[in-house]
Short mmCIF file of C-alpha atoms in Angstrom, two decimals:
data_model
loop_
_atom_site.label_atom_id
_atom_site.label_comp_id
_atom_site.label_asym_id
_atom_site.label_seq_id
_atom_site.Cartn_x
_atom_site.Cartn_y
_atom_site.Cartn_z
CA MET I 21 -3.38 1.44 -24.53
CA ILE I 22 -4.61 -1.80 -22.88
CA ALA I 23 -4.57 -3.62 -26.24
CA ILE I 24 -1.04 -2.49 -26.94
CA ASN I 25 0.14 -3.54 -23.51
CA THR I 26 -1.55 -6.95 -23.94
CA ALA I 27 0.16 -7.47 -27.30
CA VAL I 28 3.54 -6.46 -25.81
CA THR I 29 2.99 -8.85 -22.88
CA VAL I 30 2.20 -11.76 -25.16
CA LEU I 31 5.27 -11.04 -27.23
CA TYR I 32 7.35 -10.80 -24.04
CA TYR I 33 6.20 -14.28 -22.93
CA LEU I 34 6.95 -15.70 -26.41
CA ILE I 35 10.43 -14.22 -26.19
CA CYS I 36 10.87 -15.75 -22.73
CA ALA I 37 9.77 -19.11 -24.03
CA PHE I 38 12.21 -18.82 -26.97
CA PHE I 39 15.13 -18.00 -24.71
CA LEU I 40 14.23 -20.77 -22.29
CA ALA I 41 14.09 -23.25 -25.21
CA ALA I 42 17.50 -21.95 -26.47
CA ILE I 43 19.09 -22.30 -23.04
CA ALA I 44 17.58 -25.77 -22.57
CA TYR I 45 18.96 -26.77 -25.97
CA ASN I 46 22.42 -25.55 -24.94
CA PHE I 47 22.02 -27.38 -21.68
CA VAL I 48 21.43 -30.67 -23.48
CA LYS I 49 24.11 -30.15 -26.04
CA THR I 50 27.01 -28.97 -23.85
CA ARG I 51 29.83 -31.41 -22.92
CA LYS I 52 31.10 -29.35 -19.99
CA VAL I 53 29.66 -29.68 -16.45
CA GLN I 54 30.42 -26.10 -15.58
CA GLU I 55 28.40 -24.84 -18.54
CA SER I 56 25.48 -27.13 -17.65
CA VAL I 57 25.41 -25.53 -14.23
CA LEU I 58 25.45 -22.09 -15.80
CA TYR I 59 22.60 -22.97 -18.13
CA GLY I 60 20.61 -24.51 -15.27
CA LEU I 61 20.91 -21.36 -13.24
CA MET I 62 19.94 -19.21 -16.23
CA MET I 63 16.72 -21.19 -16.79
CA ILE I 64 15.25 -20.41 -13.34
CA PRO I 65 14.12 -16.78 -13.88
CA PHE I 66 12.69 -17.72 -17.31
CA ILE I 67 10.68 -20.54 -15.79
CA LEU I 68 9.34 -18.25 -13.03
CA ARG I 69 8.33 -15.66 -15.57
CA LEU I 70 6.62 -18.12 -17.83
CA LEU I 71 4.67 -19.43 -14.83
CA ARG I 72 3.81 -15.82 -13.93
CA LEU I 73 5.24 -16.25 -10.47
CA LYS I 74 7.66 -13.27 -10.76
CA MET J 5 27.70 -41.30 -18.34
CA LYS J 6 29.36 -39.10 -15.73
CA LEU J 7 28.18 -35.99 -17.64
CA LYS J 8 24.65 -37.30 -17.87
CA TRP J 9 24.44 -37.77 -14.06
CA ALA J 10 25.94 -34.37 -13.48
CA LYS J 11 23.27 -32.77 -15.70
CA ILE J 12 20.51 -34.67 -13.88
CA ALA J 13 21.90 -33.35 -10.58
CA VAL J 14 21.96 -29.81 -11.97
CA LEU J 15 18.39 -30.07 -13.13
CA LEU J 16 17.27 -31.39 -9.67
CA VAL J 17 19.01 -28.58 -7.87
CA MET J 18 17.63 -26.00 -10.35
CA ALA J 19 14.11 -27.37 -10.01
CA ALA J 20 14.39 -27.24 -6.22
CA CYS J 21 15.55 -23.59 -6.38
CA ALA J 22 12.77 -22.68 -8.78
CA ALA J 23 10.24 -24.46 -6.64
CA VAL J 24 11.26 -22.75 -3.41
CA ALA J 25 11.37 -19.30 -5.05
CA GLY J 26 8.11 -19.91 -6.84
CA PHE J 27 6.43 -21.01 -3.63
CA LEU J 28 7.53 -17.92 -1.82
CA PHE J 29 6.43 -15.57 -4.59
CA HIS J 30 3.12 -17.43 -4.97
CA GLU J 31 2.40 -17.45 -1.25
CA GLN J 32 2.62 -13.69 -0.99
CA ARG J 33 0.56 -13.21 -4.16
CA VAL J 34 -2.39 -15.30 -3.00
CA TYR J 35 -2.39 -14.75 0.79
CA ARG J 36 -5.78 -13.62 1.96
CA GLU J 37 -5.94 -11.03 4.76
CA ALA J 38 -8.78 -11.63 7.21
CA VAL J 39 -10.83 -8.68 8.48
CA ALA J 40 -13.12 -9.21 11.47
CA ALA J 41 -15.35 -6.17 10.89
CA SER J 42 -17.08 -4.20 13.61
CA PRO J 43 -20.61 -5.47 14.40
CA HIS J 44 -21.81 -2.00 13.35
CA LEU J 45 -20.61 -2.38 9.77
CA THR J 46 -23.56 -1.78 7.44
CA GLN J 47 -22.38 -3.14 4.14
CA VAL J 48 -19.39 -4.25 2.19
CA LYS J 49 -19.28 -3.22 -1.44
CA LYS J 50 -16.70 -3.73 -4.15
CA LEU J 51 -14.95 -0.85 -5.83
CA SER J 52 -16.24 -2.13 -9.16
CA ASP J 53 -19.83 -1.38 -7.90
CA TYR J 54 -18.96 2.21 -8.78
CA SER J 55 -17.20 1.60 -12.07
CA PRO J 56 -16.85 -1.49 -14.27
CA ALA J 57 -13.34 -0.27 -15.23
CA ILE J 58 -11.74 -2.61 -12.64
CA LYS J 59 -14.20 -5.43 -12.62
CA GLY J 60 -12.34 -8.73 -12.51
CA THR J 61 -8.96 -7.22 -11.61
CA VAL J 62 -6.94 -7.71 -8.48
CA ASN J 63 -7.60 -4.09 -7.52
CA ASP J 64 -11.35 -4.61 -7.24
CA CYS J 65 -11.04 -4.16 -3.47
CA ASN J 66 -13.62 -4.19 -0.63
CA VAL J 67 -15.27 -0.97 0.42
CA TYR J 68 -16.47 -1.10 4.04
CA VAL J 69 -19.54 1.03 4.64
CA PHE J 70 -20.68 2.39 8.02
CA ASP J 71 -24.00 4.15 7.57
CA SER J 72 -25.63 5.53 10.64
CA GLY J 73 -28.89 6.27 8.84
CA VAL J 74 -28.80 9.71 10.38
CA PRO J 75 -28.19 12.58 7.89
CA GLY J 76 -24.72 14.06 8.15
CA GLY J 77 -21.40 14.08 6.37
CA THR J 78 -19.56 11.31 4.53
CA ALA J 79 -15.88 10.45 4.90
CA LEU J 80 -13.69 8.06 2.93
CA LEU J 81 -10.61 6.59 4.65
CA ILE J 82 -8.05 5.16 2.26
CA GLY J 83 -5.38 2.67 3.27
CA GLY J 84 -2.95 0.72 1.11
CA THR J 85 -2.09 3.32 -1.46
CA HIS J 86 1.53 2.36 -0.99
CA ALA J 87 1.74 -1.23 0.23
CA GLU J 88 5.25 -0.78 1.72
CA GLU J 89 3.71 1.65 4.23
CA PRO J 90 1.81 -0.86 6.42
CA VAL J 91 0.67 1.62 9.02
CA ALA J 92 -1.66 3.06 6.40
CA LEU J 93 -3.33 -0.32 6.00
CA VAL J 94 -3.60 -1.14 9.70
CA SER J 95 -4.84 2.40 10.61
CA ALA J 96 -7.72 1.93 8.23
CA LEU J 97 -8.32 -1.51 9.66
CA VAL J 98 -8.55 -0.19 13.21
CA PHE J 99 -11.51 1.83 12.05
CA THR J 100 -13.15 -1.08 10.28
CA GLU J 101 -12.81 -3.45 13.23
CA ASN J 102 -13.96 -0.97 15.93
CA LEU J 103 -16.13 1.73 14.41
CA LYS J 104 -19.65 2.63 15.21
CA VAL J 105 -21.07 5.68 13.36
CA THR J 106 -23.99 7.40 15.03
CA GLN J 107 -24.38 10.24 12.51
CA GLY J 108 -23.29 10.43 8.89
CA ARG J 109 -21.42 7.79 6.97
CA VAL J 110 -17.82 6.44 6.85
CA PHE J 111 -16.38 4.42 3.96
CA VAL J 112 -13.13 2.54 4.53
CA ILE J 113 -10.78 0.96 1.99
CA HIS J 114 -7.77 -1.00 3.30
CA ARG J 115 -6.10 -2.08 0.06
CA VAL J 116 -6.85 0.44 -2.59
CA ASN J 117 -3.88 -0.86 -4.61
CA THR J 118 -4.07 -4.53 -3.73
CA SER J 119 -1.77 -5.40 -6.62
CA ALA J 120 1.13 -3.56 -4.95
CA SER J 121 0.81 -5.77 -1.90
CA THR J 122 1.43 -8.96 -3.91
CA ASN J 123 5.13 -8.37 -4.54
CA THR J 124 8.05 -6.75 -2.77
CA ARG J 125 10.30 -3.89 -3.81
CA LEU J 126 13.03 -5.19 -6.09
CA GLY J 127 16.48 -5.21 -4.64
CA GLU J 128 15.40 -3.92 -1.19
CA ALA J 129 15.12 -7.33 0.65
CA TYR J 130 11.86 -6.33 2.25
CA PRO J 131 10.07 -8.93 4.46
CA ARG J 132 7.13 -10.54 2.58
CA PHE J 133 4.81 -10.34 5.55
CA PHE J 134 4.49 -8.49 8.85
CA HIS J 135 2.71 -9.53 12.04
CA VAL J 136 0.97 -7.86 14.98
CA GLU J 137 0.49 -9.62 18.31
CA ALA J 138 -3.03 -9.50 19.68
CA PRO J 139 -4.39 -10.91 22.95
CA TRP J 140 -5.90 -13.80 20.96
CA GLY J 141 -2.91 -14.56 18.72
CA VAL J 142 -1.03 -13.12 15.81
CA GLN J 143 -2.47 -11.22 12.84
CA LYS J 144 -0.53 -11.41 9.55
CA TRP J 145 -0.52 -9.12 6.50
CA ARG J 146 1.38 -8.84 3.25
CA MET J 147 4.23 -6.30 3.13
CA GLY J 148 4.22 -5.05 -0.39
CA ASP J 149 5.80 -2.60 -2.79
CA ARG J 150 5.12 1.06 -3.57
CA VAL J 151 3.78 0.38 -6.99
CA ALA J 152 1.46 -2.21 -8.53
CA ASN J 153 2.79 -5.65 -9.43
CA PRO J 154 4.21 -5.84 -12.95
CA LEU J 155 2.36 -9.13 -13.31
CA ASP J 156 -0.85 -7.05 -13.23
CA SER J 157 0.28 -3.92 -15.15
CA TRP J 158 3.04 -4.18 -17.72
CA PRO J 159 4.82 -2.81 -19.66
CA ASP J 160 5.35 0.66 -18.31
CA PRO J 161 5.62 3.57 -20.81
CA GLU J 162 8.98 5.22 -21.43
CA VAL J 163 7.58 8.35 -19.81
CA TYR J 164 4.32 8.33 -17.82
CA ILE J 165 2.16 11.19 -18.98
CA HIS J 166 -0.45 11.95 -16.30
CA TYR J 167 -4.10 12.26 -17.36
CA PRO J 168 -5.60 14.84 -17.65
CA SER J 169 -2.84 17.30 -16.79
CA GLY J 170 -0.21 16.02 -19.28
CA GLN J 171 2.48 16.28 -16.64
CA ASN J 172 5.49 14.01 -17.32
CA LEU J 173 6.44 11.59 -14.57
CA ALA J 174 8.82 8.68 -14.20
CA TYR J 175 7.88 5.51 -16.05
CA MET J 176 7.10 3.37 -12.97
CA ASP J 177 4.76 6.01 -11.62
CA ILE J 178 2.13 4.63 -13.99
CA ARG J 179 1.87 1.88 -11.35
CA ASN J 180 2.02 4.28 -8.36
CA LEU J 181 -1.52 4.85 -7.25
CA ASN J 182 -0.74 8.23 -5.71
CA ARG J 183 0.43 9.54 -9.08
CA ASN J 184 -2.64 8.44 -10.92
CA TRP J 185 -5.51 10.40 -9.48
CA PRO J 186 -8.12 11.20 -10.85
CA GLY J 187 -7.67 8.20 -13.09
CA LYS J 188 -8.84 7.12 -16.48
CA ALA J 189 -11.58 4.57 -17.31
CA ASP J 190 -9.66 3.05 -20.17
CA GLY J 191 -6.17 3.46 -18.74
CA LEU J 192 -3.79 0.94 -17.18
CA LEU J 193 -4.63 -0.80 -13.90
CA THR J 194 -3.80 1.98 -11.40
CA GLU J 195 -5.42 4.69 -13.60
CA ARG J 196 -8.63 2.56 -13.69
CA THR J 197 -8.42 2.01 -9.92
CA THR J 198 -8.32 5.71 -9.13
CA PHE J 199 -11.03 6.34 -11.68
CA ALA J 200 -13.27 3.89 -9.83
CA ALA J 201 -12.37 5.47 -6.47
CA MET J 202 -13.28 8.89 -7.89
CA GLU J 203 -16.60 7.40 -9.02
CA LEU J 204 -17.20 6.20 -5.45
CA ILE J 205 -16.44 9.71 -4.16
CA ARG J 206 -18.74 11.40 -6.68
CA GLN J 207 -21.64 8.89 -6.55
CA GLU J 208 -21.66 8.74 -2.71
CA GLY J 209 -21.26 12.47 -2.25
CA VAL J 210 -18.17 12.08 -0.09
CA ASP J 211 -17.32 15.30 1.85
CA LEU J 212 -13.74 14.49 2.84
CA THR J 213 -11.15 11.87 2.04
CA ILE J 214 -8.21 10.86 4.14
CA ASP J 215 -5.29 9.00 2.44
CA PHE J 216 -2.95 7.36 5.00
CA HIS J 217 0.80 7.22 4.24
CA GLU J 218 4.18 6.79 5.85
CA ALA J 219 7.45 8.49 4.81
CA GLU J 220 11.17 8.13 5.28
CA LEU J 221 12.72 10.62 7.66
CA GLU J 222 14.91 11.96 4.85
CA TYR J 223 11.73 13.16 3.07
CA PRO J 224 10.61 16.72 3.78
CA VAL J 225 6.89 16.00 3.71
CA GLU J 226 6.90 14.31 7.10
CA ASN J 227 4.63 14.04 10.17
CA THR J 228 2.12 16.28 8.48
CA ILE J 229 -1.34 16.72 7.00
CA VAL J 230 -1.23 17.68 3.34
CA ALA J 231 -4.45 19.50 2.51
CA HIS J 232 -6.29 20.65 -0.56
CA GLU J 233 -6.88 24.44 -0.33
CA ARG J 234 -10.52 23.90 0.61
CA GLY J 235 -9.33 22.00 3.69
CA ASN J 236 -6.67 24.42 4.96
CA GLU J 237 -8.64 25.66 7.93
CA VAL J 238 -9.62 22.16 9.09
CA ALA J 239 -6.06 20.83 8.68
CA ALA J 240 -4.44 23.81 10.40
CA MET J 241 -6.77 23.61 13.40
CA THR J 242 -6.26 19.83 13.60
CA SER J 243 -2.47 20.33 13.50
CA MET J 244 -2.58 22.92 16.22
CA MET J 245 -4.82 20.89 18.49
CA LEU J 246 -2.80 17.67 18.24
CA THR J 247 0.55 19.46 18.58
CA SER J 248 -0.50 21.39 21.57
CA GLN J 249 -2.46 18.70 23.39
CA THR J 250 -1.53 15.20 22.26
CA PHE J 251 1.61 14.52 20.18
CA ARG J 252 5.13 14.61 21.57
CA VAL J 253 6.44 15.23 18.07
CA PRO J 254 4.42 18.00 16.34
CA ILE J 255 2.26 17.26 13.33
CA GLY J 256 2.49 19.97 10.63
CA MET J 257 0.16 21.11 7.94
CA GLU J 258 1.10 21.71 4.34
CA PHE J 259 -0.66 23.08 1.24
CA SER J 260 -1.17 20.70 -1.61
CA PRO J 261 0.91 22.13 -4.49
CA LYS J 262 -1.34 23.22 -7.33
CA ALA J 263 1.18 22.25 -10.05
CA LEU J 264 1.95 18.75 -8.74
CA HIS J 265 -0.52 16.39 -10.31
CA GLY J 266 -1.66 12.87 -9.72
CA LEU J 267 -1.66 12.96 -5.93
CA SER J 268 -4.90 12.40 -3.94
CA HIS J 269 -4.60 15.68 -1.93
CA ARG J 270 -4.65 17.58 -5.21
CA GLU J 271 -6.81 15.67 -7.66
CA VAL J 272 -9.62 14.43 -5.41
CA GLY J 273 -10.33 17.96 -4.36
CA ASP J 274 -10.02 19.28 -7.93
CA HIS J 275 -12.27 16.65 -9.51
CA SER J 276 -15.00 16.20 -6.92
CA ASP J 277 -16.80 18.09 -4.13
CA ALA J 278 -14.74 16.21 -1.53
CA VAL J 279 -11.96 17.91 0.39
CA SER J 280 -8.85 15.78 0.34
CA TYR J 281 -6.29 15.24 2.98
CA LEU J 282 -3.14 13.05 3.11
CA PHE J 283 -1.44 12.09 6.36
CA GLU J 284 2.27 11.27 6.71
CA VAL J 285 4.07 9.72 9.65
CA ALA J 286 7.76 8.80 10.03
CA GLU J 287 8.91 5.26 9.14
CA PRO J 288 12.64 4.67 9.46
CA MET J 289 12.48 1.48 7.37
CA LEU J 290 11.78 3.57 4.29
CA ASP J 291 15.03 5.54 4.66
CA ARG J 292 17.76 4.88 2.10
CA ILE J 293 20.41 4.83 4.78
CA ARG J 294 18.79 2.19 7.01
CA GLY J 295 20.49 -0.90 8.29
CA ILE J 296 19.11 -4.45 8.10
CA THR J 297 15.69 -4.36 6.45
CA ASP J 298 13.62 -6.81 8.40
CA GLU J 299 10.41 -7.04 10.27
CA GLU J 300 12.08 -5.98 13.53
CA LEU J 301 13.01 -2.63 11.93
CA LEU J 302 9.50 -2.30 10.51
CA MET J 303 7.80 -2.79 13.88
CA SER J 304 10.30 -1.05 16.21
CA GLY J 305 11.19 1.86 13.95
CA LYS J 306 14.71 1.81 15.50
CA ASP J 307 17.72 2.09 13.33
CA ARG J 308 21.19 3.34 14.41
CA PHE J 309 22.13 4.45 10.90
CA VAL J 310 19.05 6.63 10.64
CA MET J 311 19.79 7.93 14.13
CA LYS J 312 23.28 8.80 13.07
CA ALA J 313 21.88 10.76 10.15
CA GLY J 314 19.64 12.58 12.64
CA GLU J 315 22.72 13.55 14.67
CA HIS J 316 24.06 15.27 11.55
CA ASN J 317 20.85 17.15 10.98
CA LEU J 318 20.08 15.24 7.74
CA LEU J 319 16.51 14.32 8.64
CA TYR J 320 13.18 16.11 8.65
CA ALA J 321 11.89 14.30 11.75
CA PRO J 322 13.49 13.65 15.10
CA ILE J 323 14.57 10.11 16.07
CA ASP J 324 16.27 8.78 19.22
CA GLU J 325 16.75 5.40 20.89
CA SER J 326 13.00 4.86 21.21
CA GLY J 327 12.63 5.05 17.41
CA TRP J 328 9.23 5.31 15.65
CA PRO J 329 7.48 2.14 16.78
CA PHE J 330 4.50 0.71 14.91
CA ASP J 331 2.02 1.45 17.67
CA LEU J 332 3.09 5.08 17.85
CA ARG J 333 2.60 5.47 14.10
CA ILE J 334 -0.77 3.83 14.19
CA ALA J 335 -1.82 5.99 17.18
CA ARG J 336 -0.88 9.19 15.36
CA HIS J 337 -2.84 8.23 12.21
CA VAL J 338 -5.93 7.07 13.99
CA THR J 339 -5.97 10.07 16.32
CA THR J 340 -5.30 12.56 13.51
CA ALA J 341 -8.21 11.08 11.49
CA GLN J 342 -10.54 11.33 14.42
CA THR J 343 -9.52 14.81 15.32
CA LEU J 344 -9.74 16.05 11.75
CA ILE J 345 -13.30 14.70 11.49
CA GLN J 346 -14.18 16.39 14.80
CA VAL J 347 -12.80 19.68 13.59
CA ASN J 348 -14.61 19.34 10.33
CA ASN J 349 -17.82 18.76 12.37
CA MET J 350 -17.19 22.10 14.16
CA LEU J 351 -16.45 24.10 11.07
CA HIS J 352 -19.01 22.38 8.81
CA PRO J 353 -21.93 21.23 11.02
CA ASP J 354 -23.91 20.17 7.93
CA GLN J 355 -21.19 17.51 7.35
CA ALA J 356 -21.26 16.15 10.91
CA ILE J 357 -19.90 12.60 11.40
CA LEU J 358 -20.14 11.13 14.91
CA MET J 359 -18.03 8.11 15.64
CA GLU J 360 -17.67 5.77 18.63
CA GLY J 361 -15.50 2.77 19.45
CA ILE J 362 -12.19 4.13 18.06
CA PRO J 363 -9.32 3.81 20.55
CA SER J 364 -7.64 7.00 21.74
CA TYR J 365 -4.00 7.90 21.20
CA GLN J 366 -3.03 6.81 24.72
CA ASP J 367 -5.11 3.64 24.52
CA ILE J 368 -3.10 2.51 21.47
CA LEU J 369 0.20 3.39 23.09
CA ASP J 370 -0.68 1.71 26.38
CA GLN J 371 -2.35 -1.44 25.07
CA GLY J 372 -0.79 -1.79 21.62
CA THR J 373 -2.54 -2.02 18.24
CA GLY J 374 -3.24 -5.70 18.72
CA ALA J 375 -5.66 -4.95 21.59
CA PHE J 376 -7.89 -3.32 18.99
CA LEU J 377 -7.89 -6.06 16.42
CA ARG J 378 -10.60 -8.71 16.48
CA ASP J 379 -9.95 -12.42 16.10
CA PRO J 380 -11.27 -13.52 12.74
CA ALA J 381 -11.52 -17.12 13.97
CA ALA J 382 -13.70 -16.08 16.86
CA ALA J 383 -15.85 -13.51 15.05
CA PRO J 384 -19.20 -14.53 13.58
CA PRO J 385 -18.57 -15.71 10.00
CA GLU J 386 -20.87 -13.02 8.56
CA GLN J 387 -18.51 -10.36 10.00
CA VAL J 388 -15.34 -11.83 8.49
CA TYR J 389 -14.11 -10.57 5.10
CA TYR J 390 -10.92 -10.96 3.12
CA ASP J 391 -8.76 -8.36 1.42
#
């Protein structure tokens, strides 16, 4: 049980990192200010999760 | 160029938001709660001294031991099962900071589910901390959640299957300490925590356990002692004594349901020689229909929406303009624990526990809880511990 949970947790953080990278990529590529604000907001919870703060 | 500066501004604002939020989360997670223990404290152990199952985890809490050296009974007082019920924590603390045991032994745990105190309930806007004024200053504690922090125990199963009964429970109850008794050595965090607590109870030959709680007024198990069947006589007599002589609002007594598994009042009694009791007292802040959820509500226990529900007979406890203040809730728990142990002494003289130094019901109401908390800064360093 503990081993399974640990594996799922590691996968979860890898998924978080993937989505954070994808959002950051879109943030860099977008030409619209409004979208950059949206991507910026979206990154906050992913950063807090990766840092294990929430 | 304009776009580039706009993105830099967005990044700066985002970083500031993440930094503020991260600081607030981190502050609650790492805050250390000082305990200035009674000079009569004998020893402080760790829960992992009884089982390696929780060694190195956040739930490896302190166990405060008061051993008179005189043969008698042994009691275990448990606070912090649900970290959003702070009176449970502080009631246990009043014992640790004032107790002198002259016969028998008393074990006290303040934060049996420490992990639950390191985050707040999602979507409920709970305060992160609460404070009690004392003559020497202000004491501060974490105000937590009902269940363990997902950072410490995650993911939850789709359905939580209680061990060993096989009863199905809601998924998040795998992190609810009072659905995980008697625990499992190789389970998830809360299962391992209760397993270690059961090992404490078995290895120390504990005769009775008291698990402090608070409950919303909408909940039928309210202002009561829930007792394992081996404790029915003691609980009934305690209830009658307190209701007739001390409490303005009666305290009831209820039988622990035999088919409802995972709760301390059922499993501790079933899986050890100890007789298990659970105390409930009214806390309006836990009600679904409350108003602003802030520290003022937590401490005063006054809420006009809950009062309105009372006017419509929707509650299981009375409430008026005076509310259910913090000191009243503490006074009820501390007095109920003292009385129950005294009654147990009468009915089971071989398990006698004699205690001194604990404030009376009227003392707590008159002087406030803070009058019975010691200043960690002024206490000798060898008497100061951290939860």
